[in-house]
Amino acid sequence: MSIENKLSEVRNNIISTAKSIGKSPDEIYLVCVTKEVSVFEINQILSLGIKDIGESRVGDALLKYREIDKKYDVKWHMIGHLQTNKVKDAVGIFNLIQSVDSLRLAYEIDKQALRINKIQDILIEVNTSGEDSKFGLKPNEVFEVAKEITKLRNINIKGLMTIAPFVDNPEKTRPYFRMLRQLRDRMNELRIMNYELRVLSMGMSNDYTIAIEEGSNMVRIGSAIFKR
Ligand SMILES: *Cc1c(COP(=O)(O)O)cnc(C)c1O
């Protein structure tokens, strides 16, 4: 199948899943994860109307940022673990840093954002499964870290992000997505922030329909679109 056909399949699945839970498909952002693909393929999906690109390494993202066709208005998402020594470059190009997993990282983002007079949008990454191999805050650390981050002037928390365990049966990912939604809802109930957190970035190629059923409004999809 061509990239075009695979993209329409993903879009159709998003639409039908959203409708099945009574949600407008427009409320669900599709971030195309391009970490394994070339500038040529990125230009191709941009020509098909994609506006959000996800990359997991700052270096790769910088190269692609410079090389893609300038006629497209692209929003760049940082989805991989971010080291503090890469923050300066990251703040320079990313619209949304989805992988904030420590207060130390948040401080550095705030500092670098201040330098260029930017308010950097971020998501807090949560390790909902507790797997050692995954980055992200423990669920019970999130409230406190979020409260500290709100004191920083050049960072704006938009929501939460998680990566579900890789399992044979996507249905098994449901509890982790549900946990993230409940965490966000609880933060809103308790007014941890003085505004409402909205974004729930959850769901990848093999589990995005489950994630949408559990309240995701941002899915990050790579292989379902690009894998041959
Ligand atoms: C690679 C990656 C994705 C996309 O994964 P696919 O299974 O290829 O859709 C999404 N989120 C993160 C954080 C990733 O690293």
XYZ file of N, CA and C and ligand atoms in Angstrom:
699
model
N 0.842 -1.200 0.000
C 0.000 0.000 0.000
C 0.880 1.255 0.000
N 0.438 2.283 -0.672
C 1.198 3.540 -0.708
C 1.046 4.290 0.615
N 1.947 5.245 0.846
C 1.842 6.082 2.048
C 0.482 6.771 2.074
N 0.060 7.225 0.910
C -1.228 7.920 0.822
C -2.372 7.018 1.304
N -2.362 5.774 0.839
C -3.430 4.855 1.245
C -3.362 4.498 2.723
N -2.143 4.313 3.210
C -2.018 3.967 4.625
C -2.447 5.141 5.509
N -2.099 6.344 5.071
C -2.531 7.525 5.826
C -4.052 7.628 5.828
N -4.688 7.369 4.675
C -6.161 7.470 4.716
C -6.774 6.384 5.577
N -6.138 5.221 5.605
C -6.659 4.174 6.478
C -6.603 4.619 7.952
N -5.449 5.199 8.337
C -5.309 5.680 9.719
C -6.349 6.764 10.005
N -6.477 7.706 9.060
C -7.456 8.784 9.277
C -8.874 8.236 9.406
N -9.199 7.249 8.580
C -10.543 6.670 8.660
C -10.772 5.961 9.993
N -9.740 5.271 10.457
C -9.872 4.601 11.761
C -10.064 5.609 12.879
N -9.354 6.726 12.793
C -9.511 7.768 13.820
C -10.945 8.302 13.784
N -11.425 8.569 12.577
C -12.781 9.102 12.441
C -13.825 8.123 12.980
N -13.707 6.848 12.594
C -14.755 5.924 13.031
C -14.679 5.657 14.536
N -13.463 5.618 15.081
C -13.359 5.400 16.532
C -13.903 6.603 17.296
N -13.559 7.805 16.824
C -14.074 9.008 17.491
C -15.597 8.989 17.472
N -16.156 8.701 16.299
C -17.623 8.694 16.197
C -18.238 7.648 17.106
N -17.570 6.505 17.235
C -18.143 5.422 18.052
C -18.244 5.820 19.525
N -17.458 6.816 19.953
C -17.590 7.263 21.346
C -18.226 8.658 21.429
N -18.813 9.076 20.327
C -19.545 10.338 20.330
C -18.668 11.573 20.387
N -17.462 11.463 19.843
C -16.527 12.584 19.893
C -16.296 13.084 18.473
N -16.037 14.376 18.342
C -15.753 14.878 17.009
C -14.325 14.504 16.604
N -14.160 13.936 15.406
C -12.819 13.548 14.942
C -11.853 14.729 14.909
N -12.384 15.937 14.760
C -11.506 17.121 14.735
C -10.782 17.353 16.056
N -11.303 16.747 17.114
C -10.671 16.942 18.420
C -9.425 16.078 18.595
N -9.165 15.203 17.621
C -8.036 14.288 17.785
C -6.903 14.639 16.820
N -5.795 15.067 17.379
C -4.629 15.416 16.572
C -3.879 14.167 16.147
N -3.486 14.167 14.891
C -2.634 13.088 14.403
C -1.219 13.633 14.239
N -0.311 13.128 15.065
C 1.104 13.482 14.928
C 1.778 12.354 14.150
N 2.337 12.686 13.001
C 3.042 11.680 12.206
C 4.466 11.556 12.710
N 4.830 10.370 13.143
C 6.174 10.152 13.690
C 7.119 9.767 12.546
N 8.080 10.647 12.320
C 8.929 10.515 11.131
C 10.365 10.147 11.483
N 10.556 9.608 12.701
C 11.931 9.347 13.157
C 12.677 8.390 12.236
N 11.951 7.526 11.534
C 12.661 6.570 10.683
C 12.534 6.889 9.200
N 12.051 8.069 8.864
C 11.844 8.330 7.442
C 12.591 9.573 6.954
N 12.725 9.634 5.628
C 13.525 10.676 4.991
C 12.732 11.972 4.801
N 13.470 13.013 4.471
C 12.851 14.297 4.173
C 11.877 14.165 2.997
N 12.236 13.318 2.055
C 11.365 13.105 0.902
C 9.979 12.628 1.344
N 9.968 11.640 2.242
C 8.679 11.116 2.711
C 7.950 12.122 3.610
N 8.725 12.906 4.342
C 8.061 13.931 5.173
C 7.344 14.935 4.267
N 8.037 15.380 3.217
C 7.385 16.311 2.280
C 6.122 15.689 1.689
N 6.201 14.374 1.441
C 5.029 13.703 0.880
C 3.827 13.750 1.834
N 4.053 13.445 3.106
C 2.886 13.494 4.001
C 2.417 14.924 4.260
N 3.352 15.872 4.218
C 2.923 17.266 4.374
C 2.019 17.668 3.213
N 2.330 17.142 2.043
C 1.501 17.463 0.877
C 0.119 16.823 0.994
N -0.007 15.834 1.881
C -1.300 15.177 2.091
C -2.060 15.806 3.273
N -1.557 16.935 3.725
C -2.317 17.701 4.724
C -1.891 17.500 6.165
N -0.848 16.703 6.389
C -0.354 16.523 7.765
C 0.344 17.798 8.224
N 0.081 18.180 9.467
C 0.669 19.422 9.984
C 1.583 19.187 11.178
N 1.463 18.013 11.781
C 2.208 17.729 13.007
C 3.191 16.589 12.783
N 4.472 16.883 13.087
C 5.547 15.924 12.858
C 6.200 15.598 14.197
N 6.402 14.313 14.463
C 7.049 13.910 15.708
C 8.415 13.311 15.451
N 9.414 13.788 16.200
C 10.773 13.255 16.079
C 11.273 12.911 17.472
N 12.151 11.898 17.563
C 12.603 11.508 18.891
C 14.047 11.897 19.183
N 14.759 12.432 18.185
C 16.125 12.897 18.444
C 16.292 14.314 17.939
N 16.889 15.139 18.766
C 17.019 16.550 18.425
C 17.877 16.737 17.160
N 18.979 15.982 17.073
C 19.882 16.128 15.930
C 19.183 15.844 14.602
N 18.452 14.727 14.562
C 17.717 14.374 13.329
C 16.679 15.443 13.008
N 16.000 15.896 14.043
C 14.950 16.886 13.842
C 15.516 18.180 13.260
N 16.684 18.584 13.751
C 17.313 19.816 13.240
C 17.597 19.709 11.747
N 18.160 18.574 11.345
C 18.467 18.382 9.928
C 17.207 18.448 9.080
N 16.191 17.735 9.535
C 14.944 17.678 8.767
C 14.243 19.040 8.762
N 14.311 19.705 9.886
C 13.718 21.047 10.015
C 14.290 21.979 8.949
N 15.602 21.874 8.727
C 16.236 22.753 7.744
C 15.922 22.349 6.321
N 15.698 21.043 6.122
C 15.607 20.543 4.746
C 14.201 20.426 4.172
N 13.195 20.359 5.019
C 11.866 20.153 4.431
C 11.389 21.395 3.676
N 10.461 21.158 2.806
C 9.901 22.205 1.959
C 9.313 23.332 2.824
N 9.804 24.545 2.597
C 9.433 25.671 3.469
C 7.992 26.160 3.260
N 7.352 25.651 2.222
C 5.991 26.148 1.992
C 4.977 25.598 3.003
N 5.365 24.546 3.751
C 4.423 23.977 4.711
C 4.607 24.591 6.089
N 3.471 24.778 6.757
C 3.497 25.290 8.114
C 3.433 24.073 9.047
N 4.580 23.696 9.588
C 4.674 22.451 10.342
C 4.782 22.716 11.828
N 4.100 21.883 12.615
C 4.295 21.912 14.065
C 5.174 20.724 14.445
N 6.255 21.028 15.137
C 7.226 19.991 15.498
C 7.022 19.517 16.929
N 7.003 18.194 17.077
C 6.798 17.587 18.394
C 8.032 16.779 18.779
N 8.571 17.040 19.947
C 9.672 16.230 20.470
C 9.065 15.108 21.295
N 9.287 13.868 20.874
C 8.633 12.748 21.568
C 9.609 11.801 22.252
N 10.927 12.016 22.061
C 11.903 11.109 22.678
C 12.507 11.719 23.925
N 13.264 10.918 24.636
C 13.912 11.404 25.857
C 14.841 12.569 25.516
N 14.733 13.635 26.290
C 15.509 14.847 26.001
C 16.592 15.040 27.066
N 17.835 15.111 26.596
C 18.944 15.369 27.525
C 19.114 16.867 27.696
N 19.546 17.265 28.880
C 19.610 18.703 29.159
C 20.558 19.443 28.205
N 21.609 18.768 27.747
C 22.534 19.465 26.835
C 21.957 19.667 25.429
N 20.777 19.090 25.152
C 20.133 19.281 23.849
C 18.959 20.258 23.922
N 18.707 20.755 25.109
C 17.505 21.562 25.315
C 17.543 22.855 24.507
N 18.722 23.462 24.439
C 18.829 24.723 23.714
C 18.357 24.563 22.260
N 18.863 23.540 21.599
C 18.439 23.277 20.219
C 16.958 22.908 20.156
N 16.518 22.112 21.127
C 15.127 21.645 21.109
C 14.153 22.823 21.226
N 14.455 23.717 22.137
C 13.576 24.867 22.346
C 13.550 25.749 21.090
N 14.644 25.704 20.347
C 14.708 26.483 19.107
C 13.742 26.022 18.021
N 13.408 24.731 18.010
C 12.571 24.255 16.894
C 11.228 23.619 17.277
N 11.120 23.070 18.480
C 9.896 22.309 18.757
C 8.750 23.184 19.276
N 7.570 22.953 18.726
C 6.369 23.623 19.216
C 5.879 22.982 20.509
N 6.039 21.653 20.582
C 5.577 20.942 21.772
C 6.616 19.893 22.171
N 7.149 20.040 23.374
C 8.067 19.021 23.904
C 7.234 18.080 24.767
N 7.008 16.864 24.237
C 6.057 15.941 24.872
C 6.687 15.083 25.962
N 8.006 15.153 26.084
C 8.706 14.151 26.887
C 9.389 14.745 28.114
N 8.725 15.660 28.791
C 9.322 16.245 29.997
C 9.127 15.259 31.156
N 10.240 14.737 31.641
C 10.180 13.643 32.609
C 10.936 13.936 33.899
N 11.358 15.176 34.093
C 11.981 15.537 35.375
C 11.891 17.043 35.567
N 11.998 17.433 36.826
C 11.982 18.852 37.144
C 13.252 19.519 36.620
N 14.345 18.784 36.697
C 15.626 19.308 36.220
C 15.529 19.696 34.734
N 14.892 18.823 33.974
C 14.708 19.111 32.545
C 13.809 20.333 32.355
N 12.763 20.415 33.158
C 11.854 21.565 33.058
C 12.583 22.880 33.353
N 13.447 22.867 34.369
C 14.211 24.077 34.690
C 15.068 24.517 33.505
N 15.699 23.543 32.871
C 16.569 23.872 31.738
C 15.744 24.396 30.547
N 14.591 23.802 30.323
C 13.721 24.279 29.239
C 13.294 25.724 29.519
N 12.919 25.975 30.754
C 12.503 27.327 31.134
C 13.630 28.329 30.873
N 14.838 27.938 31.261
C 15.996 28.819 31.110
C 16.276 29.131 29.632
N 16.253 28.087 28.824
C 16.555 28.288 27.404
C 15.415 29.020 26.685
N 14.201 28.776 27.117
C 13.056 29.463 26.509
C 13.102 30.961 26.837
N 13.479 31.260 28.066
C 13.609 32.668 28.469
C 14.633 33.396 27.589
N 15.755 32.723 27.313
C 16.819 33.314 26.486
C 16.288 33.815 25.138
N 15.356 33.030 24.549
C 14.842 33.433 23.236
C 13.425 34.016 23.347
N 13.060 34.324 24.580
C 11.777 34.988 24.791
C 10.590 34.195 24.250
N 10.586 32.895 24.591
C 9.544 31.991 24.114
C 8.826 31.387 25.316
N 7.536 31.129 25.158
C 6.838 30.302 26.135
C 6.785 28.905 25.517
N 7.481 27.973 26.121
C 7.570 26.638 25.534
C 6.431 25.755 26.027
N 5.625 25.270 25.089
C 4.576 24.314 25.438
C 5.191 22.938 25.666
N 4.707 22.281 26.713
C 5.224 20.942 27.020
C 4.099 20.001 27.439
N 4.405 18.707 27.402
C 3.586 17.703 28.074
C 4.466 17.023 29.117
N 3.857 16.562 30.165
C 4.584 15.763 31.153
C 4.445 14.298 30.768
N 5.598 13.627 30.633
C 5.558 12.202 30.297
C 5.416 11.382 31.566
N 4.458 10.460 31.527
C 4.178 9.625 32.692
C 4.458 8.163 32.343
N 5.185 7.499 33.219
C 5.458 6.075 33.036
C 4.329 5.278 33.680
N 3.241 5.117 32.929
C 2.038 4.495 33.505
C 2.212 3.006 33.785
N 3.110 2.345 33.057
C 3.258 0.897 33.229
C 4.283 0.538 34.294
N 5.110 1.525 34.687
C 6.142 1.252 35.680
C 7.310 0.429 35.147
N 7.386 0.224 33.841
C 8.501 -0.546 33.274
C 9.813 0.236 33.429
N 10.875 -0.476 33.801
C 12.183 0.175 33.981
C 12.712 0.754 32.676
N 12.349 0.142 31.577
C 12.878 0.568 30.277
C 12.277 1.887 29.807
N 11.273 2.381 30.516
C 10.584 3.584 30.033
C 10.942 4.820 30.851
N 11.001 5.934 30.151
C 11.169 7.214 30.822
C 9.801 7.690 31.308
N 9.809 8.777 32.041
C 8.540 9.329 32.498
C 8.466 9.352 34.011
N 7.672 10.275 34.524
C 7.474 10.362 35.964
C 6.584 9.220 36.425
N 6.760 8.844 37.676
C 5.795 7.911 38.269
C 4.482 8.673 38.467
N 3.355 7.972 38.312
C 2.073 8.678 38.466
C 1.989 9.486 39.761
N 2.538 8.946 40.863
C 2.408 9.677 42.137
C 3.363 10.867 42.281
N 4.205 11.082 41.273
C 5.089 12.257 41.312
C 4.530 13.430 40.512
N 3.523 13.134 39.707
C 3.108 14.105 38.689
C 2.559 15.406 39.282
N 1.706 15.294 40.303
C 1.071 16.512 40.839
C 2.123 17.497 41.326
N 3.075 16.949 42.110
C 4.061 17.819 42.726
C 4.966 18.482 41.690
N 5.406 17.688 40.723
C 6.274 18.244 39.679
C 5.498 19.284 38.859
N 4.257 18.979 38.551
C 3.450 19.925 37.771
C 3.303 21.251 38.526
N 3.088 21.158 39.824
C 2.954 22.379 40.631
C 4.217 23.221 40.571
N 5.363 22.562 40.651
C 6.636 23.292 40.573
C 6.800 23.940 39.197
N 6.438 23.189 38.169
C 6.618 23.712 36.805
C 5.746 24.951 36.577
N 4.574 24.971 37.190
C 3.709 26.138 36.976
C 4.329 27.424 37.526
N 5.319 27.289 38.394
C 5.985 28.493 38.910
C 6.944 29.085 37.878
N 7.269 28.314 36.867
C 8.219 28.772 35.851
C 7.475 29.583 34.793
N 8.067 30.684 34.414
C 7.331 31.594 33.536
C 7.380 31.257 32.064
N 8.424 30.550 31.651
C 8.579 30.319 30.214
C 8.212 28.910 29.771
N 7.448 28.233 30.628
C 6.944 26.894 30.285
C 5.443 26.880 30.491
N 4.761 26.223 29.582
C 3.324 26.087 29.705
C 2.959 24.608 29.542
N 2.418 24.012 30.599
C 2.035 22.593 30.514
C 0.674 22.469 29.825
N 0.641 21.705 28.736
C -0.616 21.530 28.002
C -1.324 20.231 28.382
N -0.564 19.261 28.908
C -1.204 17.988 29.214
C -0.196 16.911 29.529
N -0.637 15.669 29.318
C 0.169 14.504 29.704
C 0.407 13.590 28.512
N 1.501 12.848 28.596
C 1.837 11.887 27.530
C 2.241 10.567 28.154
N 1.891 9.465 27.503
C 2.400 8.172 27.950
C 2.637 7.241 26.768
N 3.489 6.266 27.013
C 3.742 5.208 26.030
C 3.312 3.901 26.701
N 2.361 3.213 26.085
C 1.882 1.955 26.670
C 2.925 0.858 26.422
N 2.885 -0.196 27.235
C 3.791 -1.317 26.965
C 3.495 -1.916 25.594
N 4.535 -2.498 24.999
C 4.312 -3.162 23.717
C 3.806 -4.569 24.004
N 2.561 -4.844 23.612
C 1.957 -6.143 23.923
C 1.355 -6.756 22.664
N 1.170 -8.067 22.702
C 0.613 -8.738 21.531
C -0.834 -8.324 21.282
N -1.582 -8.189 22.372
C -2.992 -7.844 22.235
C -3.216 -6.401 22.689
N -3.513 -5.507 21.732
C -3.648 -4.073 22.051
C -4.655 -3.797 23.172
N -5.621 -4.668 23.327
C -6.629 -4.495 24.380
C -5.971 -4.366 25.766
N -4.811 -5.009 25.913
C -4.112 -4.976 27.208
C -3.532 -3.590 27.538
N -3.519 -2.692 26.570
C -2.972 -1.355 26.828
C -4.008 -0.444 27.496
N -5.249 -0.871 27.458
C -6.343 -0.001 27.916
C -6.157 0.557 29.330
N -5.761 -0.280 30.306
C -5.617 0.251 31.672
C -4.616 1.402 31.780
N -3.573 1.392 30.958
C -2.544 2.444 31.054
C -3.091 3.765 30.505
N -3.845 3.659 29.421
C -4.450 4.868 28.857
C -5.491 5.437 29.819
N -6.241 4.521 30.415
C -7.268 4.965 31.357
C -6.620 5.664 32.554
N -5.495 5.105 33.001
C -4.777 5.707 34.127
C -4.352 7.146 33.800
N -3.872 7.361 32.587
C -3.419 8.705 32.216
C -4.599 9.680 32.179
N -5.718 9.223 31.637
C -6.888 10.101 31.582
C -7.363 10.453 32.990
N -7.399 9.436 33.865
C -7.862 9.687 35.234
C -6.927 10.650 35.971
N -5.630 10.516 35.661
C -4.655 11.418 36.276
C -4.920 12.860 35.839
N -5.143 13.037 34.538
C -5.432 14.397 34.042
C -6.728 14.937 34.655
N -7.752 14.090 34.701
C -9.037 14.544 35.239
C -8.903 14.934 36.717
N -8.122 14.149 37.444
C -7.905 14.428 38.864
C -7.147 15.751 39.035
N -6.164 15.980 38.164
C -5.416 17.251 38.244
C -6.350 18.430 38.012
N -7.287 18.249 37.099
C -8.243 19.329 36.832
C -9.206 19.511 38.001
N -9.671 18.391 38.566
C -10.579 18.479 39.718
C -9.920 19.193 40.902
N -8.661 18.840 41.130
C -7.940 19.400 42.285
C -7.330 20.763 41.976
N -7.524 21.217 40.752
C -6.952 22.494 40.311
C -5.461 22.604 40.621
N -4.752 21.575 40.210
C -3.296 21.580 40.367
C -2.718 22.756 39.560
N -3.304 23.011 38.404
C -2.931 24.178 37.603
C -4.063 25.188 37.784
N -3.825 26.441 37.432
C -4.953 27.371 37.500
C -5.690 27.494 36.168
N -5.507 26.475 35.332
C -6.276 26.378 34.092
C -6.483 24.902 33.830
N -7.286 24.580 32.818
C -7.604 23.188 32.568
C -6.560 22.526 31.671
N -6.070 21.380 32.098
C -5.182 20.599 31.233
C -6.040 19.836 30.247
N -5.682 19.887 28.983
C -6.519 19.219 27.993
C -5.841 18.038 27.284
N -4.592 18.232 26.905
C -3.992 17.257 25.990
C -3.663 15.924 26.673
N -4.086 14.859 26.000
C -3.692 13.502 26.381
C -3.047 12.873 25.164
N -1.711 12.838 25.153
C -1.004 12.257 24.024
C -0.767 10.790 24.306
N -1.569 9.954 23.682
C -1.424 8.514 23.899
C -1.997 7.744 22.718
N -1.334 6.643 22.386
C -1.744 5.809 21.265
C -0.720 5.888 20.145
N -0.238 4.702 19.727
C 0.712 4.576 18.622
C 0.118 3.608 17.603
N 0.936 3.209 16.620
C 0.375 2.428 15.504
C -0.470 1.224 15.924
N -0.001 0.499 16.950
C -0.757 -0.732 17.223
C -1.848 -0.577 18.283
N -1.972 0.628 18.865
C -2.976 0.745 19.939
C -3.776 2.059 19.912
N -3.714 2.793 18.794
C -4.325 4.130 18.839
C -5.845 4.117 18.930
N -6.486 3.067 18.414
C -7.957 3.083 18.522
C -8.385 2.858 19.982
N -7.634 2.016 20.676
C -7.917 1.802 22.112
C -7.682 3.109 22.873
N -6.578 3.773 22.543
C -6.251 5.027 23.240
C -7.345 6.072 23.021
N -7.851 6.162 21.803
C -8.920 7.136 21.522
C -10.173 6.782 22.321
N -10.484 5.497 22.380
C -11.645 5.091 23.196
C -11.473 5.500 24.651
N -10.224 5.567 25.110
C -9.962 5.925 26.510
C -9.716 7.427 26.694
N -9.937 8.206 25.631
C -9.885 9.660 25.807
C -8.708 10.369 25.158
N -7.890 9.642 24.420
C -6.762 10.312 23.762
C -7.250 11.402 22.817
N -6.542 12.532 22.809
C -6.833 13.548 21.785
C -5.578 13.897 20.984
N -4.553 13.051 21.131
C -3.349 13.206 20.324
C -2.718 11.829 20.162
N -2.715 11.324 18.924
C -2.078 10.028 18.690
C -0.779 10.254 17.920
N 0.200 9.401 18.178
C 1.524 9.543 17.561
C 1.785 8.308 16.718
N 1.743 8.472 15.419
C 1.747 7.282 14.566
C 2.858 7.317 13.521
N 3.671 6.264 13.536
C 4.760 6.150 12.569
C 4.576 4.971 11.642
N 4.823 3.776 12.162
C 4.898 2.606 11.278
C 3.610 2.319 10.501
N 2.454 2.606 11.060
C 1.206 2.335 10.326
C 1.124 3.180 9.052
N 1.887 4.255 9.006
C 1.872 5.115 7.813
C 3.075 4.851 6.901
N 4.226 4.567 7.512
C 5.452 4.524 6.723
C 6.026 3.132 6.455
N 5.623 2.166 7.280
C 6.269 0.874 7.134
C 5.823 0.176 5.860
N 6.808 -0.329 5.124
C 6.499 -1.001 3.858
C 5.923 -2.373 4.115
C 8.323 5.772 17.611
C 7.363 6.386 18.510
C 6.017 6.479 18.168
C 5.437 5.890 16.904
O 5.445 4.488 17.000
P 4.758 3.575 15.869
O 4.554 2.280 16.553
O 5.755 3.506 14.762
O 3.518 4.229 15.463
C 5.159 7.146 19.039
N 5.602 7.687 20.190
C 6.899 7.609 20.562
C 7.312 8.242 21.850
C 7.816 6.956 19.744
O 9.096 6.882 20.115
